[in-house]
Coordinates of C-alpha atoms in Angstrom, one line a residue:
X1 CA -54.1 10.7 -53.9
X2 CA -53.8 14.2 -51.7
X3 CA -56.2 12.3 -49.4
X4 CA -53.9 9.3 -49.3
X5 CA -50.9 11.1 -48.5
X6 CA -52.8 12.8 -45.8
X7 CA -53.6 9.9 -44.1
X8 CA -50.0 8.7 -44.7
X9 CA -48.5 11.5 -42.6
X10 CA -51.4 10.6 -40.0
X11 CA -49.9 7.1 -39.5
X12 CA -46.1 8.5 -39.4
X13 CA -46.8 10.6 -36.3
X14 CA -48.6 7.7 -34.4
X15 CA -46.3 4.9 -36.0
X16 CA -49.0 3.1 -37.0
X17 CA -48.8 1.2 -40.3
X18 CA -52.0 1.7 -42.8
X19 CA -53.1 0.0 -46.0
X20 CA -54.5 2.5 -48.5
X21 CA -56.0 1.9 -51.9
X22 CA -54.9 4.2 -54.3
X23 CA -56.8 4.7 -57.5
X24 CA -54.6 6.4 -60.0
X25 CA -54.6 7.4 -63.7
X26 CA -53.2 4.2 -64.4
X27 CA -54.9 1.6 -62.4
X28 CA -55.8 0.6 -59.1
X29 CA -52.4 -0.3 -57.0
X30 CA -53.2 -1.3 -53.1
X31 CA -50.4 -0.1 -50.9
X32 CA -48.9 -0.8 -47.6
X33 CA -47.3 2.6 -46.4
X34 CA -44.5 1.8 -43.5
X35 CA -43.2 4.6 -41.7
X36 CA -39.8 3.7 -43.5
X37 CA -40.8 7.1 -46.0
X38 CA -40.7 5.0 -49.1
X39 CA -43.0 7.0 -51.6
X40 CA -45.0 5.5 -54.8
X41 CA -45.6 7.4 -58.0
X42 CA -49.0 6.2 -59.5
X43 CA -49.4 8.5 -62.3
X44 CA -46.6 6.2 -64.7
X45 CA -47.3 2.8 -65.9
X46 CA -44.6 1.7 -63.7
X47 CA -43.7 1.9 -60.2
X48 CA -40.6 2.1 -59.1
X49 CA -40.6 0.5 -55.2
X50 CA -37.1 1.0 -54.5
X51 CA -37.4 4.8 -54.8
X52 CA -37.2 7.1 -51.5
X53 CA -36.8 10.9 -51.7
X54 CA -33.7 12.8 -51.2
X55 CA -33.0 13.4 -47.6
X56 CA -33.3 17.1 -48.5
X57 CA -36.3 17.2 -49.8
X58 CA -38.0 14.9 -46.7
X59 CA -39.2 17.6 -44.8
X60 CA -41.0 19.1 -47.9
X61 CA -43.7 16.6 -47.9
X62 CA -44.3 16.4 -44.0
X63 CA -46.9 17.9 -42.3
X64 CA -46.6 20.8 -40.0
X65 CA -45.4 20.3 -36.1
X66 CA -47.0 22.0 -33.2
X67 CA -43.9 22.6 -31.2
X68 CA -43.4 23.9 -28.2
X69 CA -40.5 25.6 -26.6
X70 CA -40.0 26.7 -22.7
X71 CA -37.5 29.5 -21.9
X72 CA -36.7 32.2 -24.2
X73 CA -33.3 32.9 -23.6
X74 CA -30.5 32.4 -25.9
X75 CA -31.5 28.6 -27.3
X76 CA -35.0 29.2 -27.5
X77 CA -35.5 31.7 -29.7
X78 CA -32.4 30.7 -31.7
X79 CA -34.0 27.1 -32.2
X80 CA -36.9 28.6 -32.7
X81 CA -36.2 30.6 -36.0
X82 CA -33.7 27.6 -37.5
X83 CA -36.7 25.2 -37.2
X84 CA -39.3 27.7 -38.6
X85 CA -36.8 28.8 -41.4
X86 CA -36.7 25.0 -42.8
X87 CA -40.5 24.6 -42.7
X88 CA -42.7 28.0 -42.6
X89 CA -45.6 25.8 -41.9
X90 CA -44.7 25.0 -38.3
X91 CA -46.6 25.9 -35.4
X92 CA -44.1 27.1 -32.6
X93 CA -44.7 28.8 -29.5
X94 CA -42.5 29.7 -26.7
X95 CA -43.3 30.4 -23.7
X96 CA -41.3 32.2 -20.5
X97 CA -42.3 32.4 -17.1
X98 CA -41.1 36.1 -16.7
X99 CA -42.7 38.5 -17.4
X100 CA -40.8 39.9 -20.3
X101 CA -37.7 39.4 -22.4
X102 CA -35.0 39.0 -19.9
X103 CA -32.3 41.0 -20.8
X104 CA -30.2 41.3 -17.6
X105 CA -27.2 39.1 -16.8
X106 CA -23.2 38.8 -17.2
X107 CA -20.9 39.2 -20.1
X108 CA -20.8 35.7 -22.0
X109 CA -18.4 34.2 -25.0
X110 CA -19.3 33.3 -28.5
X111 CA -16.3 30.2 -29.1
X112 CA -15.3 27.6 -31.8
X113 CA -18.3 26.7 -33.6
X114 CA -20.5 30.0 -31.6
X115 CA -19.8 31.9 -34.4
X116 CA -19.8 29.8 -37.6
X117 CA -23.5 29.0 -36.3
X118 CA -24.8 32.8 -36.3
X119 CA -22.9 33.8 -40.0
X120 CA -25.1 30.6 -41.3
X121 CA -27.8 31.6 -39.7
X122 CA -27.0 35.6 -40.7
X123 CA -27.1 36.8 -37.5
X124 CA -23.2 37.1 -36.8
X125 CA -22.8 40.9 -38.0
X126 CA -25.5 41.6 -35.8
X127 CA -24.3 40.0 -32.8
X128 CA -20.6 41.4 -33.4
X129 CA -22.1 45.0 -33.8
X130 CA -22.8 44.5 -29.7
X131 CA -19.5 42.8 -28.5
X132 CA -18.1 44.8 -25.7
X133 CA -14.3 45.8 -26.1
X134 CA -12.5 43.8 -22.8
X135 CA -8.4 43.7 -24.5
X136 CA -7.9 40.8 -21.5
X137 CA -7.7 40.4 -17.7
X138 CA -5.2 41.5 -15.4
X139 CA -4.3 39.8 -11.7
X140 CA -3.8 42.0 -8.8
X141 CA -2.5 41.9 -5.4
X142 CA -4.6 42.8 -2.1
X143 CA -3.0 46.8 -2.5
X144 CA -4.5 46.5 -6.5
X145 CA -0.7 46.0 -8.1
X146 CA -0.8 44.6 -11.3
X147 CA 0.8 41.0 -10.9
X148 CA 0.8 39.8 -14.6
X149 CA -1.9 40.0 -17.5
X150 CA -3.5 37.9 -20.1
X151 CA -4.7 39.1 -23.3
X152 CA -7.6 38.2 -25.8
X153 CA -8.2 34.7 -27.3
X154 CA -8.6 34.4 -31.1
X155 CA -11.7 32.3 -31.6
X156 CA -11.5 28.9 -32.7
X157 CA -8.3 29.1 -30.9
X158 CA -7.3 27.8 -27.2
X159 CA -5.3 30.5 -25.4
X160 CA -5.1 30.4 -21.5
X161 CA -7.1 33.6 -20.7
X162 CA -10.6 35.0 -19.7
X163 CA -11.3 37.0 -22.4
X164 CA -12.3 35.8 -26.0
X165 CA -12.6 37.6 -29.4
X166 CA -16.4 38.1 -29.3
X167 CA -17.6 38.7 -25.6
X168 CA -21.2 40.3 -25.2
X169 CA -23.7 41.2 -23.1
X170 CA -26.1 38.5 -22.4
X171 CA -28.9 40.7 -22.7
X172 CA -28.0 42.0 -26.0
X173 CA -27.3 39.0 -27.2
X174 CA -30.8 37.8 -26.1
X175 CA -32.2 40.7 -27.9
X176 CA -30.6 40.1 -31.0
X177 CA -32.0 36.2 -31.3
X178 CA -35.2 37.8 -30.2
X179 CA -35.8 39.9 -32.6
X180 CA -34.2 38.6 -35.5
X181 CA -36.7 35.5 -34.8
X182 CA -40.1 38.2 -35.0
X183 CA -38.6 39.7 -38.1
X184 CA -38.2 36.2 -39.7
X185 CA -41.7 35.2 -38.8
X186 CA -43.2 38.7 -40.0
X187 CA -41.6 38.6 -43.2
X188 CA -42.7 35.0 -43.6
X189 CA -46.2 36.5 -43.3
X190 CA -46.0 38.6 -45.6
X191 CA -44.8 36.7 -48.3
X192 CA -47.8 34.2 -47.7
X193 CA -45.7 31.3 -46.3
X194 CA -47.2 31.1 -42.9
X195 CA -45.4 32.4 -40.4
X196 CA -46.9 30.6 -37.3
X197 CA -44.6 31.3 -34.5
X198 CA -45.3 33.4 -30.6
X199 CA -44.0 34.3 -27.7
X200 CA -46.1 34.1 -24.4
X201 CA -44.7 36.2 -21.6
X202 CA -45.8 35.3 -17.7
X203 CA -46.2 31.5 -18.5
X204 CA -44.7 28.3 -17.3
X205 CA -45.9 24.8 -17.4
X206 CA -47.0 22.6 -14.8
X207 CA -47.9 19.5 -15.7
X208 CA -47.1 17.3 -18.5
X209 CA -48.6 14.1 -19.6
X210 CA -47.4 12.1 -22.6
X211 CA -49.3 9.5 -24.9
X212 CA -49.0 8.2 -28.4
X213 CA -47.7 10.9 -30.8
X214 CA -48.0 14.1 -28.5
X215 CA -47.6 15.6 -25.4
X216 CA -50.7 17.3 -23.2
X217 CA -49.3 20.3 -21.5
X218 CA -51.2 21.9 -18.5
X219 CA -50.1 25.8 -18.2
X220 CA -49.9 28.1 -15.1
X221 CA -52.9 29.9 -16.4
X222 CA -54.7 26.4 -16.2
X223 CA -55.0 26.3 -19.9
X224 CA -54.2 22.8 -21.3
X225 CA -52.7 22.3 -24.9
X226 CA -51.5 19.5 -27.1
X227 CA -48.1 19.5 -29.1
X228 CA -46.1 17.1 -30.8
X229 CA -43.2 18.2 -29.4
X230 CA -42.0 20.2 -26.3
X231 CA -38.6 21.4 -25.8
X232 CA -37.3 22.3 -22.7
X233 CA -34.8 25.6 -23.1
X234 CA -35.2 26.6 -19.4
X235 CA -31.7 26.9 -18.2
X236 CA -29.3 24.6 -15.6
X237 CA -32.6 24.4 -13.0
X238 CA -34.9 23.3 -15.6
X239 CA -38.5 22.4 -14.2
X240 CA -39.4 21.0 -17.6
X241 CA -36.9 18.6 -17.3
X242 CA -38.1 17.9 -13.5
X243 CA -41.3 17.0 -15.0
X244 CA -40.3 15.1 -18.2
X245 CA -37.6 13.2 -16.2
X246 CA -38.4 12.6 -12.6
X247 CA -36.9 15.1 -9.5
X248 CA -34.9 11.9 -8.5
X249 CA -33.3 11.8 -12.2
X250 CA -33.1 15.8 -12.7
X251 CA -31.7 16.1 -9.3
X252 CA -29.1 14.0 -9.8
X253 CA -27.9 15.2 -13.1
X254 CA -26.3 18.1 -11.5
X255 CA -22.9 17.8 -10.5
X256 CA -21.2 20.4 -8.3
X257 CA -18.0 22.0 -9.1
X258 CA -17.9 23.1 -5.0
X259 CA -18.1 26.5 -6.0
X260 CA -20.8 29.0 -5.4
X261 CA -20.7 32.7 -7.8
X262 CA -22.9 35.6 -7.2
X263 CA -23.1 38.2 -10.3
X264 CA -24.3 42.2 -10.3
X265 CA -23.5 45.5 -11.7
X266 CA -22.4 48.5 -10.0
X267 CA -21.7 52.0 -11.3
X268 CA -18.3 51.9 -13.0
X269 CA -15.3 54.0 -11.6
X270 CA -13.0 56.5 -13.2
X271 CA -9.7 54.1 -13.1
X272 CA -11.8 50.8 -14.3
X273 CA -10.6 50.3 -17.9
X274 CA -11.3 48.1 -20.6
X275 CA -9.3 45.2 -18.9
X276 CA -11.1 42.6 -16.5
X277 CA -9.7 42.3 -13.2
X278 CA -9.5 38.9 -11.1
X279 CA -7.8 38.7 -7.4
X280 CA -7.9 36.0 -5.3
X281 CA -8.2 36.7 -1.4
X282 CA -7.4 33.7 1.6
X283 CA -10.2 31.9 2.5
X284 CA -10.4 29.9 -0.9
X285 CA -12.3 32.9 -2.6
X286 CA -11.9 34.8 -6.0
X287 CA -12.9 38.5 -7.0
X288 CA -13.8 39.4 -10.4
X289 CA -15.1 42.8 -12.3
X290 CA -15.4 43.4 -15.9
X291 CA -16.1 46.8 -17.0
X292 CA -16.0 46.8 -20.7
X293 CA -19.7 48.0 -20.6
X294 CA -21.5 51.5 -19.1
X295 CA -21.3 49.4 -15.6
X296 CA -19.1 47.4 -13.6
X297 CA -19.8 43.4 -13.3
X298 CA -19.4 42.2 -10.1
X299 CA -18.3 38.4 -10.2
X300 CA -17.8 36.7 -6.1
X301 CA -16.8 33.3 -6.3
X302 CA -16.0 31.0 -3.2
X303 CA -15.3 27.8 -2.4
X304 CA -15.7 27.9 1.8
X305 CA -19.6 27.8 3.4
X306 CA -21.1 25.9 1.1
X307 CA -23.8 24.9 3.4
X308 CA -24.8 28.1 4.4
X309 CA -24.7 29.6 0.6
X310 CA -27.2 26.5 -0.5
X311 CA -29.6 27.4 2.5
X312 CA -29.8 31.1 1.5
X313 CA -31.1 30.4 -2.2
X314 CA -34.3 29.0 -1.0
X315 CA -34.4 32.4 0.7
X316 CA -35.5 35.9 -0.3
X317 CA -32.4 38.0 -2.8
X318 CA -31.5 40.1 0.7
X319 CA -30.8 37.0 2.5
X320 CA -28.8 35.7 -0.1
X321 CA -27.1 39.2 -0.6
X322 CA -25.9 39.0 3.3
X323 CA -24.5 35.6 2.9
X324 CA -22.0 36.4 0.3
X325 CA -21.6 40.1 2.5
X326 CA -20.3 38.0 5.2
X327 CA -18.4 36.1 3.2
X328 CA -16.1 38.4 1.5
X329 CA -16.3 41.3 4.1
X330 CA -12.9 42.4 4.7
X331 CA -10.8 40.4 2.3
X332 CA -8.8 43.4 1.1
X333 CA -8.7 45.2 -2.3
X334 CA -12.3 47.1 -3.6
X335 CA -14.2 44.9 -1.4
X336 CA -15.6 47.6 0.7
X337 CA -16.6 49.1 -2.5
X338 CA -17.8 46.3 -4.2
X339 CA -19.8 45.2 -1.5
X340 CA -21.7 48.4 -0.9
X341 CA -23.1 47.9 -4.0
X342 CA -24.5 44.6 -3.5
X343 CA -26.8 46.2 -1.3
X344 CA -28.3 48.4 -4.0
X345 CA -27.9 46.2 -7.1
X346 CA -31.0 45.1 -8.8
X347 CA -29.3 42.7 -10.9
X348 CA -28.0 40.5 -8.0
X349 CA -28.0 36.1 -9.0
X350 CA -26.4 33.9 -7.1
X351 CA -26.3 29.7 -7.5
X352 CA -24.1 26.6 -6.7
X353 CA -22.0 26.5 -10.2
X354 CA -22.1 23.4 -11.5
X355 CA -22.5 20.9 -15.3
X356 CA -25.8 19.3 -16.3
X357 CA -25.2 15.7 -17.3
X358 CA -28.0 13.6 -18.4
X359 CA -28.3 10.3 -19.4
X360 CA -30.6 11.0 -22.1
X361 CA -31.7 13.9 -23.5
X362 CA -35.1 13.4 -24.6
X363 CA -37.8 11.4 -23.5
X364 CA -40.8 10.9 -25.9
X365 CA -41.4 13.6 -27.1
X366 CA -39.8 15.6 -24.5
X367 CA -36.2 17.0 -25.5
X368 CA -33.7 18.7 -23.4
X369 CA -31.7 22.0 -25.4
X370 CA -28.8 24.2 -23.7
X371 CA -28.2 24.8 -20.3
X372 CA -31.5 22.4 -19.2
X373 CA -29.9 19.1 -20.8
X374 CA -26.1 20.1 -20.9
X375 CA -25.1 22.9 -19.0
X376 CA -21.2 23.5 -18.6
X377 CA -20.9 25.8 -16.3
X378 CA -19.6 29.4 -16.4
X379 CA -15.9 28.3 -16.5
X380 CA -15.7 26.7 -19.6
X381 CA -16.9 29.7 -21.2
X382 CA -18.9 27.1 -23.7
X383 CA -22.1 27.8 -22.9
X384 CA -24.0 30.1 -25.2
X385 CA -21.5 27.9 -27.7
X386 CA -23.1 24.9 -26.7
X387 CA -27.0 26.3 -26.7
X388 CA -26.0 27.1 -30.7
X389 CA -24.8 23.6 -31.5
X390 CA -27.8 22.0 -29.6
X391 CA -30.1 24.3 -31.6
X392 CA -28.7 23.7 -35.2
X393 CA -28.6 20.1 -34.6
X394 CA -31.7 19.8 -33.4
X395 CA -33.5 21.8 -35.8
X396 CA -31.1 20.6 -39.0
X397 CA -32.3 16.9 -37.6
X398 CA -35.8 17.8 -37.3
X399 CA -36.4 19.2 -41.0
X400 CA -33.8 16.1 -42.2
X401 CA -36.2 13.6 -40.9
X402 CA -39.6 15.1 -41.6
X403 CA -42.7 13.4 -39.1
X404 CA -40.2 11.2 -37.7
X405 CA -39.6 12.7 -34.5
X406 CA -38.1 9.9 -32.6
X407 CA -35.4 9.5 -35.4
X408 CA -34.7 12.9 -34.9
X409 CA -34.2 13.1 -31.7
X410 CA -31.6 10.0 -31.6
X411 CA -29.4 11.4 -34.1
X412 CA -29.5 15.2 -32.6
X413 CA -28.2 13.2 -29.5
X414 CA -25.6 11.1 -31.3
X415 CA -24.9 13.7 -33.5
X416 CA -24.7 17.3 -30.7
X417 CA -23.3 14.6 -27.7
X418 CA -19.6 14.4 -28.7
X419 CA -18.9 18.4 -28.9
X420 CA -20.9 19.3 -26.2
X421 CA -19.0 16.2 -24.1
X422 CA -15.6 16.8 -25.7
X423 CA -15.4 20.6 -26.0
X424 CA -18.2 22.3 -24.6
X425 CA -18.4 20.5 -21.1
X426 CA -14.1 20.5 -20.9
X427 CA -13.3 22.1 -17.8
X428 CA -9.8 24.1 -18.0
X429 CA -8.5 22.4 -14.9
X430 CA -8.8 19.1 -13.3
X431 CA -9.9 20.4 -9.8
X432 CA -11.1 23.6 -9.4
X433 CA -9.3 23.7 -5.6
X434 CA -6.0 24.9 -7.2
X435 CA -7.5 28.3 -7.9
X436 CA -9.3 28.6 -4.6
X437 CA -6.4 28.5 -1.8
X438 CA -7.0 29.0 1.7
X439 CA -4.1 30.5 3.1
X440 CA -1.5 33.3 2.3
X441 CA 1.1 30.9 1.5
X442 CA -1.4 29.7 -1.1
X443 CA -2.3 33.0 -2.5
X444 CA 1.1 33.9 -2.7
X445 CA 2.2 30.6 -5.0
X446 CA -1.0 31.0 -7.5
X447 CA -0.2 34.1 -8.4
X448 CA 3.4 33.3 -8.9
X449 CA 2.8 30.4 -11.2
X450 CA 0.3 32.4 -12.7
X451 CA 2.9 35.3 -13.6
X452 CA 5.1 32.2 -14.7
X453 CA 2.1 31.4 -17.1
X454 CA 1.5 34.2 -18.5
X455 CA 5.6 34.5 -19.3
X456 CA 5.7 30.9 -20.7
X457 CA 2.3 30.3 -22.9
X458 CA 2.8 32.6 -25.5
X459 CA 6.2 31.5 -26.0
X460 CA 5.2 27.9 -26.8
X461 CA 1.9 28.6 -28.3
X462 CA 1.3 27.3 -31.9
X463 CA -1.8 28.3 -33.8
X464 CA -4.6 25.4 -34.4
X465 CA -4.7 24.5 -38.2
X466 CA -7.6 24.7 -40.1
X467 CA -8.0 20.5 -39.6
X468 CA -7.5 21.2 -35.7
X469 CA -9.7 23.3 -34.7
X470 CA -12.0 20.7 -33.1
X471 CA -15.9 19.4 -33.9
X472 CA -16.8 20.7 -37.6
X473 CA -20.2 22.1 -38.0
X474 CA -22.3 19.9 -40.5
X475 CA -24.0 21.1 -43.3
X476 CA -28.0 21.2 -43.4
X477 CA -29.7 21.9 -46.5
X478 CA -33.1 21.1 -45.4
X479 CA -32.6 24.2 -43.1
X480 CA -32.7 26.5 -46.2
X481 CA -30.7 28.8 -44.3
X482 CA -28.9 30.3 -47.9
X483 CA -32.5 31.4 -48.9

């Protein structure tokens, strides 16, 4: 019986239909085992050919999967932890091209479904303990005088403001998820329940070859290995996406918002408090600072000189810094101080801001997760939540479908696409141009408009009821999150 069941699961991976003779204590019975997942109990005198196990028990009969996750940011470790929780016998490898865990990065938001998923994972309190204390954002004029302020958006609500109730530095969030996944893995080993999760840094993939039932992967160190599933969690500029779908499809998925951004940190000054600051300058420029952490985060956004900046991204970091310095020089407020810090900062990052919109999220046994498949852009504040939604649904569907990877990937997209497209990728403004005036008059009008909104919005705001808080996170008993 055990041998027949092993052969059955093997046939599920390849999609073949096989016929076996199963010998039981009752009598020999010939069965054709189909991937419909019907099972036959042969130790009884009568056989119920219509019996199928409940969905939440299916994964217990599935053979373990050998899974490769590309990227150790937010989505990769979150998915690894969820998948291993569902079945500790899975073999999970996470590769990251950086030589160590990347703990740099700007402040990120946790909104709506994000906290709920973290609570189910048992990580919400750990994440919450690292949250920064940003109390809102103030709008400034060229002299640094406050024009108006916006407060904090409570979790699950949709207020007009920059600051969410739960704000955390990207590096802190990544570290919590990474360390929690390692702790879970060690605990499983101690209990003798598997625990085959590993991280490999300084490594990337160079080639993907798909065939029936698996993916052959070539790594940057020349080694090759076969996997049942490859999960691309390597960000907006995903190399895995390009290898799986092709350069043309990957490039077409990027939908530019016409904005270029640069991010870096400088020493915090004494006059900077817990309010973020935003300053618009003529020439389609926006400068922001956030000082709720030990350093001041600087964010430079512009809708001008697109071609110049796009060209600089292919050049050394110093050339990119120079390009942004030339654009923002003489813009007023504290730009002299901010640009001086730009020259010596060690965490500079710049890119063209856009969204990733793929017509399909998987191809064969390669699936996209997080920003690699559906980056919403920093302007929605829903990137981290989108990563958590994707990781939770993908792990849940794989647990529910067992070895039927194709069906799991299909339902993952069917379930996750609506909240991703309708909530995570929904931009707060139809056109970004309204936030980037070209003239002095335009900047003056923008500040007046923001002042008016800040006064009117609190008077018209009504809290969202429990039945009006967007997409509901589904239940997956198969993930064993309560154990």
